[in-house]
Coordinates of C-alpha atoms in Angstrom, one line a residue:
X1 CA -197.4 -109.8 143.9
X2 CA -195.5 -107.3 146.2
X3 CA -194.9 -104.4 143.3
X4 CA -191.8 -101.4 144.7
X5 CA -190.7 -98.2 142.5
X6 CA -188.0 -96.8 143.7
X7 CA -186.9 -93.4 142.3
X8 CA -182.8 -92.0 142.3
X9 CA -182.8 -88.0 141.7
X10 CA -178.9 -87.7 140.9
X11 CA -177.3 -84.3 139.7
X12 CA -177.3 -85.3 135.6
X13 CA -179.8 -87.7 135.4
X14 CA -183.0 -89.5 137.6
X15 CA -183.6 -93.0 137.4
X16 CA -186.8 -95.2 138.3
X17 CA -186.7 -99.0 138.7
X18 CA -190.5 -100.8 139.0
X19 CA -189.8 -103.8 141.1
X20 CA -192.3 -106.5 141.2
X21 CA -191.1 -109.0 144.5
X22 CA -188.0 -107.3 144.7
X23 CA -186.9 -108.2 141.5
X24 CA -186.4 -105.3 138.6
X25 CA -188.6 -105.6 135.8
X26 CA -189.0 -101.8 134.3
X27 CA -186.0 -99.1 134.5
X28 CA -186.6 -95.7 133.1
X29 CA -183.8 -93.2 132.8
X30 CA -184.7 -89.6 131.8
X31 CA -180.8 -87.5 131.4
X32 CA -181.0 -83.6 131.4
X33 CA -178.8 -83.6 128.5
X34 CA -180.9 -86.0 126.2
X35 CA -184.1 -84.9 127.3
X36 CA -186.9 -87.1 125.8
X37 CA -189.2 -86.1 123.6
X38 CA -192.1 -88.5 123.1
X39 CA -195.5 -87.1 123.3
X40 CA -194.0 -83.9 123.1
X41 CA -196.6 -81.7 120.8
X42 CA -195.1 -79.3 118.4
X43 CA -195.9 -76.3 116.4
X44 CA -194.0 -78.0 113.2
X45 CA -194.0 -76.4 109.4
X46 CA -194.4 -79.0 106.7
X47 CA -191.1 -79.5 104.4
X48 CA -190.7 -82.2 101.8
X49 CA -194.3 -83.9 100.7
X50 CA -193.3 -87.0 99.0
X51 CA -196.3 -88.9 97.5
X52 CA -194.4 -91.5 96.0
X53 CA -193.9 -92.7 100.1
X54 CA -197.1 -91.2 100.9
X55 CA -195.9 -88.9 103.6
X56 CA -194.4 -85.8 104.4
X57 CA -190.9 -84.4 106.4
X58 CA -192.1 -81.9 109.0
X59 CA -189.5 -79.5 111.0
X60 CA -190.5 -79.3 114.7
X61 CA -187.1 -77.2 115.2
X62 CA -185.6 -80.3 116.6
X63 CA -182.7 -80.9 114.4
X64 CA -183.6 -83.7 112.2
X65 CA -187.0 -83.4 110.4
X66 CA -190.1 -85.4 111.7
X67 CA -191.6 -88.6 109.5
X68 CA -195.2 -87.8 108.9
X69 CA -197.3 -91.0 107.5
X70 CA -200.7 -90.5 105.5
X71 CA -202.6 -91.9 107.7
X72 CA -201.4 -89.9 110.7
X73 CA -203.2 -86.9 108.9
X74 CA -205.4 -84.5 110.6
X75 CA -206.9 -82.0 108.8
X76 CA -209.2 -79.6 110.3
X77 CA -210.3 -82.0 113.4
X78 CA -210.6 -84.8 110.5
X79 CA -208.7 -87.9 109.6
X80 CA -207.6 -87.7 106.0
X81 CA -207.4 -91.7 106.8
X82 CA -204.9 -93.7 104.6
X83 CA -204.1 -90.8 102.2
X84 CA -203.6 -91.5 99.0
X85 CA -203.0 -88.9 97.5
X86 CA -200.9 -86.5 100.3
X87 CA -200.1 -83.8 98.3
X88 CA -204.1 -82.8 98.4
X89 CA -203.8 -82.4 102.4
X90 CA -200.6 -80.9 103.1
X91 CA -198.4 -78.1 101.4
X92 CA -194.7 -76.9 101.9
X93 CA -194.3 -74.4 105.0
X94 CA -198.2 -75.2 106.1
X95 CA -198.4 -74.9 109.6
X96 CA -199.1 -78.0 111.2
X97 CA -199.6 -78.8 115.3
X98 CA -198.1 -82.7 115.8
X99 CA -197.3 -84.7 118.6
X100 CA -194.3 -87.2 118.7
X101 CA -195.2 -91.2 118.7
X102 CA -192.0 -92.4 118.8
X103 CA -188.6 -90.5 119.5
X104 CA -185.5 -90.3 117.2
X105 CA -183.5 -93.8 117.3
X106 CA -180.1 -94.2 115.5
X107 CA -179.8 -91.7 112.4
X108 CA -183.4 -91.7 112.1
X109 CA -185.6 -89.1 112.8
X110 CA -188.8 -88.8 115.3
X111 CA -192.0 -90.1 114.5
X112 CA -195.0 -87.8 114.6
X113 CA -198.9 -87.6 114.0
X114 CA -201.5 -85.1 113.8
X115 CA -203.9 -87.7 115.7
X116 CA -203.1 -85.9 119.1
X117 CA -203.8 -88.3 122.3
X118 CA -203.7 -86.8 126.0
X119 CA -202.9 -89.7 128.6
X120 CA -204.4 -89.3 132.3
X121 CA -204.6 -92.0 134.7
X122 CA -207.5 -93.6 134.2
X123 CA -208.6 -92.6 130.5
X124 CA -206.6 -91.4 126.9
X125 CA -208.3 -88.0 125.6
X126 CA -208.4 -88.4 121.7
X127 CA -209.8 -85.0 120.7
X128 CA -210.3 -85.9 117.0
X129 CA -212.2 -89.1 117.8
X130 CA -215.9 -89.4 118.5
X131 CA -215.2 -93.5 120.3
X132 CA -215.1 -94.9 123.9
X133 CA -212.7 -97.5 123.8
X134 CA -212.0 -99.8 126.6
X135 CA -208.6 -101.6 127.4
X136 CA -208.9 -105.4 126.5
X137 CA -207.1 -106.0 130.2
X138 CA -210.7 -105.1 132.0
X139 CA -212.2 -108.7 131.3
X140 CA -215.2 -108.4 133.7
X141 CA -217.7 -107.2 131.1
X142 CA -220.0 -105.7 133.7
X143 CA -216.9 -103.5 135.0
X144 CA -216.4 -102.8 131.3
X145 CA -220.3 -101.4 130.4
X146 CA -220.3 -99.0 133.5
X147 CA -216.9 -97.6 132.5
X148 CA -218.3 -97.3 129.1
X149 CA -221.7 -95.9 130.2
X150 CA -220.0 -93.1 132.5
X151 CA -217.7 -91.7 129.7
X152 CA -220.4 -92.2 127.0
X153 CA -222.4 -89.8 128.9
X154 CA -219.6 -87.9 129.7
X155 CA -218.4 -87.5 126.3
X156 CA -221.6 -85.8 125.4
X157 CA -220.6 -82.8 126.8
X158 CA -217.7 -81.8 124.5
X159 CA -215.5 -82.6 121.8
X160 CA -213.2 -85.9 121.5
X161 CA -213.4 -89.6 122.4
X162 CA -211.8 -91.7 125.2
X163 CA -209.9 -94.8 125.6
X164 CA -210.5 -96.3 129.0
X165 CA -207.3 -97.6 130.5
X166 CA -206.7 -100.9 132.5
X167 CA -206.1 -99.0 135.4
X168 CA -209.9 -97.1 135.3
X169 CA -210.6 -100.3 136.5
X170 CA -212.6 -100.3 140.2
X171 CA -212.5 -96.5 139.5
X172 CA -215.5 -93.8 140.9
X173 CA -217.6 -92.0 138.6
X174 CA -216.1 -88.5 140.4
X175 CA -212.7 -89.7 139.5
X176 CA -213.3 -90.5 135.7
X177 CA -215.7 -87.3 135.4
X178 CA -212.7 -85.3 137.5
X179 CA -209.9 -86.5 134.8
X180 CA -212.3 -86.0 131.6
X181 CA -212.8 -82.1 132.4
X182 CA -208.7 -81.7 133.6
X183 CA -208.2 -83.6 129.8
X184 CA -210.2 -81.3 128.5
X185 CA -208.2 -78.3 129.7
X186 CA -205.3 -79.4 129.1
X187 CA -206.4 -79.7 125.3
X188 CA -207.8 -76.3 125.7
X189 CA -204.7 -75.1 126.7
X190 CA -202.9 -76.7 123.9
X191 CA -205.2 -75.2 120.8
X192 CA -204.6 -71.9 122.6
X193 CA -201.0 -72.2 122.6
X194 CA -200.6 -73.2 119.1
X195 CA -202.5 -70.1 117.2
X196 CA -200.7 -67.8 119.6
X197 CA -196.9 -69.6 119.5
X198 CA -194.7 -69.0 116.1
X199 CA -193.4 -72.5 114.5
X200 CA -191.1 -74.9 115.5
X201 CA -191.9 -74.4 119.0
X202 CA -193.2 -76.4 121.7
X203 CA -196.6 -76.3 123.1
X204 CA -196.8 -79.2 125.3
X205 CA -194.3 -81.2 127.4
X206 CA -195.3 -84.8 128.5
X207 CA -195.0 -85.1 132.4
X208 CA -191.1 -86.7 133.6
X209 CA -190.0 -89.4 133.5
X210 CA -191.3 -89.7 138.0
X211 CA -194.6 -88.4 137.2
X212 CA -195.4 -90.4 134.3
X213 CA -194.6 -93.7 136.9
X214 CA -196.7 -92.3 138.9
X215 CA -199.7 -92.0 136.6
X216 CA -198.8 -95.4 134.5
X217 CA -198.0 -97.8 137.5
X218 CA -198.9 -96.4 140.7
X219 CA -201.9 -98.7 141.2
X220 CA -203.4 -100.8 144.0
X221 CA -200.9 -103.7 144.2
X222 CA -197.7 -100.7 144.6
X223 CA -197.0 -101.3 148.1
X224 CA -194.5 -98.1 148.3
X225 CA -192.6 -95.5 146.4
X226 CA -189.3 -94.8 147.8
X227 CA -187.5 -91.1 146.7
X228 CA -183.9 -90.2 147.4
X229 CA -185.1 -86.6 147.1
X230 CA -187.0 -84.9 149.7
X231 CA -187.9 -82.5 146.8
X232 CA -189.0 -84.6 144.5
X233 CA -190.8 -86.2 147.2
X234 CA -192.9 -82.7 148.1
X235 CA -193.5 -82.6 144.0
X236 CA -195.0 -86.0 143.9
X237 CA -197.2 -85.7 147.0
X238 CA -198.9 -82.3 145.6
X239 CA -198.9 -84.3 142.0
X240 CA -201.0 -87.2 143.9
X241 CA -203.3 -85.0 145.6
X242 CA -204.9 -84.0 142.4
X243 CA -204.8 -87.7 140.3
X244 CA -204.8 -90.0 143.0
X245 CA -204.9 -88.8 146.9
X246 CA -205.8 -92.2 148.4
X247 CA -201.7 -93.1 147.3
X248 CA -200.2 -90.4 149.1
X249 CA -199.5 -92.1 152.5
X250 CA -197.2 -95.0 150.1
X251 CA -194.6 -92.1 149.5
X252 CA -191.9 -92.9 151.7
X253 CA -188.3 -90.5 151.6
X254 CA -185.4 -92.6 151.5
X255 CA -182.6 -91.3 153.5
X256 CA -180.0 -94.2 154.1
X257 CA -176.5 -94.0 154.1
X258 CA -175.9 -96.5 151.0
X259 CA -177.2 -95.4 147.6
X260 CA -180.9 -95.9 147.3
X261 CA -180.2 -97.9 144.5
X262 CA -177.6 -100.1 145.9
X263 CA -179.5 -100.5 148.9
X264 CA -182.5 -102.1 146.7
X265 CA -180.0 -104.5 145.3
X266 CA -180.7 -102.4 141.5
X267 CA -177.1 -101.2 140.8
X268 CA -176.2 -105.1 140.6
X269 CA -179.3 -105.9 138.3
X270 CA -178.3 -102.5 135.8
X271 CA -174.6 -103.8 135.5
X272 CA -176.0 -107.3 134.4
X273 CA -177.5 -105.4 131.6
X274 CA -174.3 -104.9 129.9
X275 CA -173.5 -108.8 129.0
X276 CA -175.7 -110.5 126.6
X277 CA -175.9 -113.6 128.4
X278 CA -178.6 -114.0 131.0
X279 CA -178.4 -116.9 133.3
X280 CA -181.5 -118.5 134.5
X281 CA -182.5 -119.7 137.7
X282 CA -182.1 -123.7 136.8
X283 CA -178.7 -123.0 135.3
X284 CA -179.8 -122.6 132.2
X285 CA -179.3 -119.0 130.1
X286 CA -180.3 -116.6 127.3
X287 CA -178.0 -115.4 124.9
X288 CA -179.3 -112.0 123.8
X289 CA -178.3 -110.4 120.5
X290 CA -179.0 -106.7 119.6
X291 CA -179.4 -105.2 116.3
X292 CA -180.9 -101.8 115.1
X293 CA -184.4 -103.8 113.8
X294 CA -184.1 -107.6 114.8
X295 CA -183.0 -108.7 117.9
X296 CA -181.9 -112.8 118.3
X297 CA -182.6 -114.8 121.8
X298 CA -181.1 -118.1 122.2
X299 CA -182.0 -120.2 124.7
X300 CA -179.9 -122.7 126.0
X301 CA -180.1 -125.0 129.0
X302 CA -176.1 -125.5 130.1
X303 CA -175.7 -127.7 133.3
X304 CA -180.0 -128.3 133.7
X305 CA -180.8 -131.3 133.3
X306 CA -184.5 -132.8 134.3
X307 CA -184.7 -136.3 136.1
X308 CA -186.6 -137.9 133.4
X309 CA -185.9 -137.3 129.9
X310 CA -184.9 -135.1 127.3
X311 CA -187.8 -133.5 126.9
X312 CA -188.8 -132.6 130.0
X313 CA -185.2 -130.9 130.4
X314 CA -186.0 -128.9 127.1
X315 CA -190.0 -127.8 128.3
X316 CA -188.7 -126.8 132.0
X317 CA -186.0 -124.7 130.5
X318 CA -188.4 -122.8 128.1
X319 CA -191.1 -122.1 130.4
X320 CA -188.5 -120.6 132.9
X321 CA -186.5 -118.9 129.4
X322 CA -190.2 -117.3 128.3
X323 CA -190.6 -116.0 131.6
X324 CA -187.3 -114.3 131.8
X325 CA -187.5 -113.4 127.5
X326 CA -190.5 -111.2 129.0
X327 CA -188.3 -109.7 131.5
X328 CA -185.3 -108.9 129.6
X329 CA -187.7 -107.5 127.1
X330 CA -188.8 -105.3 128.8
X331 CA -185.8 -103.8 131.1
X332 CA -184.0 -103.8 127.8
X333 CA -186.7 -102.1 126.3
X334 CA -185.9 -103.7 123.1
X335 CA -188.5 -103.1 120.3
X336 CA -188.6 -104.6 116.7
X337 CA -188.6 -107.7 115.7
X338 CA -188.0 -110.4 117.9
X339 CA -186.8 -114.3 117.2
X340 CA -186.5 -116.5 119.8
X341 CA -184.5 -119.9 119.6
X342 CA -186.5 -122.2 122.3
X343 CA -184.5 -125.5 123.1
X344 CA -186.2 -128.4 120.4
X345 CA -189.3 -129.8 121.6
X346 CA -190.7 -133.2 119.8
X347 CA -194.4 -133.2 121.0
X348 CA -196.7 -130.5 119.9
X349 CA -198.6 -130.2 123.1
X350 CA -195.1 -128.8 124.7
X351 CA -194.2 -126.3 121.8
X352 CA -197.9 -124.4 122.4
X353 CA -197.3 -124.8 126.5
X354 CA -194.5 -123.0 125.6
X355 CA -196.0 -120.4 123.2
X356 CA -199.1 -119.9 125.6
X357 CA -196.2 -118.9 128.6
X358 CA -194.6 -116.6 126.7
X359 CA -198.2 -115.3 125.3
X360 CA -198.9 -114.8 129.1
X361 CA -195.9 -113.6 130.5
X362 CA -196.0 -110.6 128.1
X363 CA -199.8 -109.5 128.8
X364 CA -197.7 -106.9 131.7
X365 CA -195.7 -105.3 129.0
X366 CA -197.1 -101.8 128.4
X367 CA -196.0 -102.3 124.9
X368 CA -197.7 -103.7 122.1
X369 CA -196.5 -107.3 121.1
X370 CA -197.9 -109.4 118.7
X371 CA -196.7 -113.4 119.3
X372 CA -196.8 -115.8 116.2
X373 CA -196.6 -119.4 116.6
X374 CA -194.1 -121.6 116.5
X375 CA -192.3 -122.1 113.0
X376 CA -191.3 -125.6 111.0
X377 CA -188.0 -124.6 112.6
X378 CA -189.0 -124.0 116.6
X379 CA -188.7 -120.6 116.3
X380 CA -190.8 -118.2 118.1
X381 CA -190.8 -114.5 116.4
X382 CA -192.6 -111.9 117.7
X383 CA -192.9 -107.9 117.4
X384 CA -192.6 -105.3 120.3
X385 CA -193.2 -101.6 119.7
X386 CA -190.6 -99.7 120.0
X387 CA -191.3 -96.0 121.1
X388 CA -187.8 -94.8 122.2
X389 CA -184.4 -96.2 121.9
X390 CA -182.7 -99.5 124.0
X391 CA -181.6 -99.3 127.2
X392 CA -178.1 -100.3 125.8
X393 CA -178.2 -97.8 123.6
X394 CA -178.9 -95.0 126.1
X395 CA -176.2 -96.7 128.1
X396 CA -173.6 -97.0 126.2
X397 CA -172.4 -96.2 122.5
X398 CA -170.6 -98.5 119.5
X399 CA -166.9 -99.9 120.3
X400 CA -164.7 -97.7 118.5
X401 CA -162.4 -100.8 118.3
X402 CA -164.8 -103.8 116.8
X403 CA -167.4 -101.0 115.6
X404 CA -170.2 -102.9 117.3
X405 CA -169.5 -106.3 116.1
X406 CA -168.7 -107.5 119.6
X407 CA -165.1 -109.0 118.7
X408 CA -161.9 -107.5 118.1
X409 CA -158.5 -109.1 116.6
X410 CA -157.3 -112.0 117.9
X411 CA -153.6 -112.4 118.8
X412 CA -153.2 -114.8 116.5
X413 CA -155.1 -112.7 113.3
X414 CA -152.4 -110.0 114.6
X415 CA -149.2 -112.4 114.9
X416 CA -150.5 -113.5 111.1
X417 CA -150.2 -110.1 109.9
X418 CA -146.8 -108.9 111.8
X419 CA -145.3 -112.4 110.1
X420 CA -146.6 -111.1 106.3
X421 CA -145.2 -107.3 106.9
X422 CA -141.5 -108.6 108.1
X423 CA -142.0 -111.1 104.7
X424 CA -142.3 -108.6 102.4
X425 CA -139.8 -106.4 104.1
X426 CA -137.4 -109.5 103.6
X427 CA -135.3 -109.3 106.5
X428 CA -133.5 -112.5 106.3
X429 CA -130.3 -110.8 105.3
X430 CA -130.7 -108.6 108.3
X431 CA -128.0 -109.0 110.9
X432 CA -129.2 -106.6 113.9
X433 CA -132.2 -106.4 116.6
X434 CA -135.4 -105.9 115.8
X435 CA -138.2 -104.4 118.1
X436 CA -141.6 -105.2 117.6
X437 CA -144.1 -102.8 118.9
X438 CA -148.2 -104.0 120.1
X439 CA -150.9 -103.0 122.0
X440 CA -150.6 -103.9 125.5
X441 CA -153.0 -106.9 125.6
X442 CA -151.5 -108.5 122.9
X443 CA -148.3 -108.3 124.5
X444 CA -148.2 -112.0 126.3
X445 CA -149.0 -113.5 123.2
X446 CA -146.3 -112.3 120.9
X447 CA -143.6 -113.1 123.9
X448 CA -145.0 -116.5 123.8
X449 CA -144.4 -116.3 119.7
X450 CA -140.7 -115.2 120.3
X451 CA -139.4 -118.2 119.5
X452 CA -141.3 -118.8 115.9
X453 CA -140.2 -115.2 114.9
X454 CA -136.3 -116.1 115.1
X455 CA -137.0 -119.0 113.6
X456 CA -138.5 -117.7 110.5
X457 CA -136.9 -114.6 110.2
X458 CA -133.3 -115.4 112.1
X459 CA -133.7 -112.5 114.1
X460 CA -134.3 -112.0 117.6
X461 CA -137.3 -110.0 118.1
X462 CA -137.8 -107.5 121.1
X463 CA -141.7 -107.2 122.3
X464 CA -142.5 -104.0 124.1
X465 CA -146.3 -102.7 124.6
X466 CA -147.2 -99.6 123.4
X467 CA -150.3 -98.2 124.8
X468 CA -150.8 -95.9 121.9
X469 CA -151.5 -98.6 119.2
X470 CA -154.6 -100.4 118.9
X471 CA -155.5 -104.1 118.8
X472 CA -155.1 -103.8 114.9
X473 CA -151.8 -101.6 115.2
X474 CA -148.2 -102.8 115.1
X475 CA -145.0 -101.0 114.8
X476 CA -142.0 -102.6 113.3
X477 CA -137.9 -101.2 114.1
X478 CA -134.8 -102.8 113.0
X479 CA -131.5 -101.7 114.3

């Protein structure tokens, strides 16, 4: 697989699209003015301790308070572990050093825990954990025992455990010792900062939204990094010579005359984000449905149909539908709970194809997802994590006209309610003109109307659009 990132540096914001044979499957946006705050770690002061919910509110001086769960306590480099009893860990205005799991989404506050994690490339620093953990992506067991035997040994020279990462996989022993000790500054650095920094302050910023690409996804099978920015492209050569100098000859400046983005054929892809259908290759499509918690994918197969049967139409359209569910998923970065509506499929052997696609599809997702099987109903539901908030919702914001419902009032719902008002206003006696005022798309319809107004009413209506009224707004004059 031919994998691409291409990075935009624009004036407000700087955008990074992973693309895996040309086709965009991860888009990250970082904006100056909504600066992102996960893995942030703070210098917080507890607030509110409510045992009843078996947590605790901390201020981090972002605005809205912090959630802190029981067992996300550390206390004194220990884990207080599920915590029954909170109150016996934490007090109001105790000083508390936290790092933020997942950022603030809708009206709800950030996430935080006092289990701090440092990411590198190759390995997670966990300083209040005495474990080597291995990612369950390095299958080749005897790849996985020398990883583990090089940290292990490692690990006995200072605090803190380590989580190996898929992409430690094929790595030296001089590159996993070389990140252990630049962890273990960096943690160093961190402790210092907090007994030295007042409250509410921060103490350490994750790396941008470019750098953290870099160190996540910029593997073997990257075949380039293009960068609008000759500047950012200096910053991420010197950022490569210390994690990963073998990459630095795949950094390539992009200075052509179309947009670097519209160039790569992404500005097309991003707009595409905005519907919530998503047509598939064989003509079928997705219809994708967002809400804050639960988000509902149907899959429907429109003009396909397979040479053979029924069936077959209905297991070729959900293999190619799980494939593009992953996708979507993913560029979306929708999080929550998921329920997919696959097309019906009678034999059991097709319905756990299907599942085992999706199941397989999803194993690139850097997020955790958890896949049941398929329901009495041929549902598929499934959980993603959700660290940060939808593209969409970045994007965009709610309709001020249908308040995120997706529809808005229909010509006729608004003829229906013009006809009641001129009712009760009883009219019929009315020998003048009459002007009818209505937002300018509704304005065809209620020409078309004309005719049943006089007749009713036995007046002859004039339409005009007002520009200043909304779908739901009329205005009424009689002369």
């Amino acid at each position: 697989m031919k994998k691409e990132i291409v990075v935009n540096r624009g004036l407000e914001e700087t955008r990074v699209a992973v693309l895996e044979n040309g086709k965009l499957f991860d888009l990250f946006i970082e904006r100056r003015e909504s600066e992102k705050i996960l893995n942030n770690i703070y210098k917080g002061t507890v607030g509110n301790v409510v045992p009843a919910l078996n947590s605790a509110f901390i201020d981090i001086g972002f605005g809205k308070s912090a959630y802190l769960g029981g067992g996300d306590i550390v206390i004194k480099g220990a884990r207080a572990g599920e915590a029954s009893n909170i109150s016996k860990y934490l007090k109001p205005d105790q000083e508390v050093m936290v790092q933020v799991y997942k950022e603030p989404i809708s009206t709800k506050g950030p996430k935080v825990t006092m289990d701090i994690s440092l990411p590198g490339r190759f390995l997670v620093f966990m300083p209040f954990s005495n474990n080597v953990g291995v990612s369950r992506n390095i299958e080749d067991k005897q790849e996985t025992d020398r990883l583990r035997s090089i940290v292990y040994n490692a690990k006995k020279d200072g605090p803190g455990g380590f989580i190996i990462r898929t992409e430690a996989e094929d790595a030296t022993e001089d590159e996993l010792l070389r990140e252990i000790s630049y962890l273990r500054k960096i943690w160093k650095a961190v402790t210092e900062r907090f007994e030295k920094s007042k409250p509410l302050k921060l103490i350490h910023k994750d790396l941008g939204v470019v750098f953290q690409t870099v160190r996540d996804y910029f593997s073997e099978d990257v075949m380039l990094m293009h960068i609008d920015s000759q500047k950012e492209v200096n910053e991420v050569v010197e950022f490569l010579k210390v994690v990963s100098p073998e990459f630095i000859d795949r950094i390539a400046y992009y200075d052509g005359q179309k947009p670097i983005f519209e160039a790569f054929g992404i500005e097309k892809e991003i707009k595409a984000l905005y519907s919530n259908k998503t047509k598939l290759k064989s003509g079928g499509y997705l219809i994708i449905q967002e809400a804050e918690s639960l988000c509902a994918i149907d899959v429907n197969s429109g003009k396909f149909t397979a040479r053979n049967s029924q069936e077959d139409t209905a297991v070729l359209t959900n293999i190619e539908a799980a494939e593009e569910v992953a996708r979507q998923l993913r560029l979306r970065n929708i999080g929550g709970i998921i329920v997919i509506d696959f097309i019906d499929m009678k034999k059991a052997l097709n319905r756990q194809k299907v599942l085992e696609k999706l199941r397989a599809v999803t194993r690139g997702d850097k997020a955790k997802i958890k896949i049941w099987p398929i329901t009495k109903l041929g549902l598929i539901e499934m959980t993603r994590e959700r660290k940060r908030e939808s593209l969409l919702s970045l994007m965009g914001q709610t309709c001020p006209l249908c308040n995120g419902l997706g529809q808005v009032t229909s010509g006729e719902s608004a003829f229906v309610k013009v006809c009641e008002t001129l009712d009760k206003m009883n009219i019929q006696a009315h020998f003048g003109t009459g002007k009818i005022n209505v937002n300018p798309e509704l304005l065809e319809y209620f020409k078309q109307r004309r005719p049943r107004l006089k007749e009713i009413f036995k007046t002859d209506f004039e339409i005009k659009a007002d520009e200043s009224l909304g779908r739901d707004d009329y205005k009424i004059v009689l002369e």
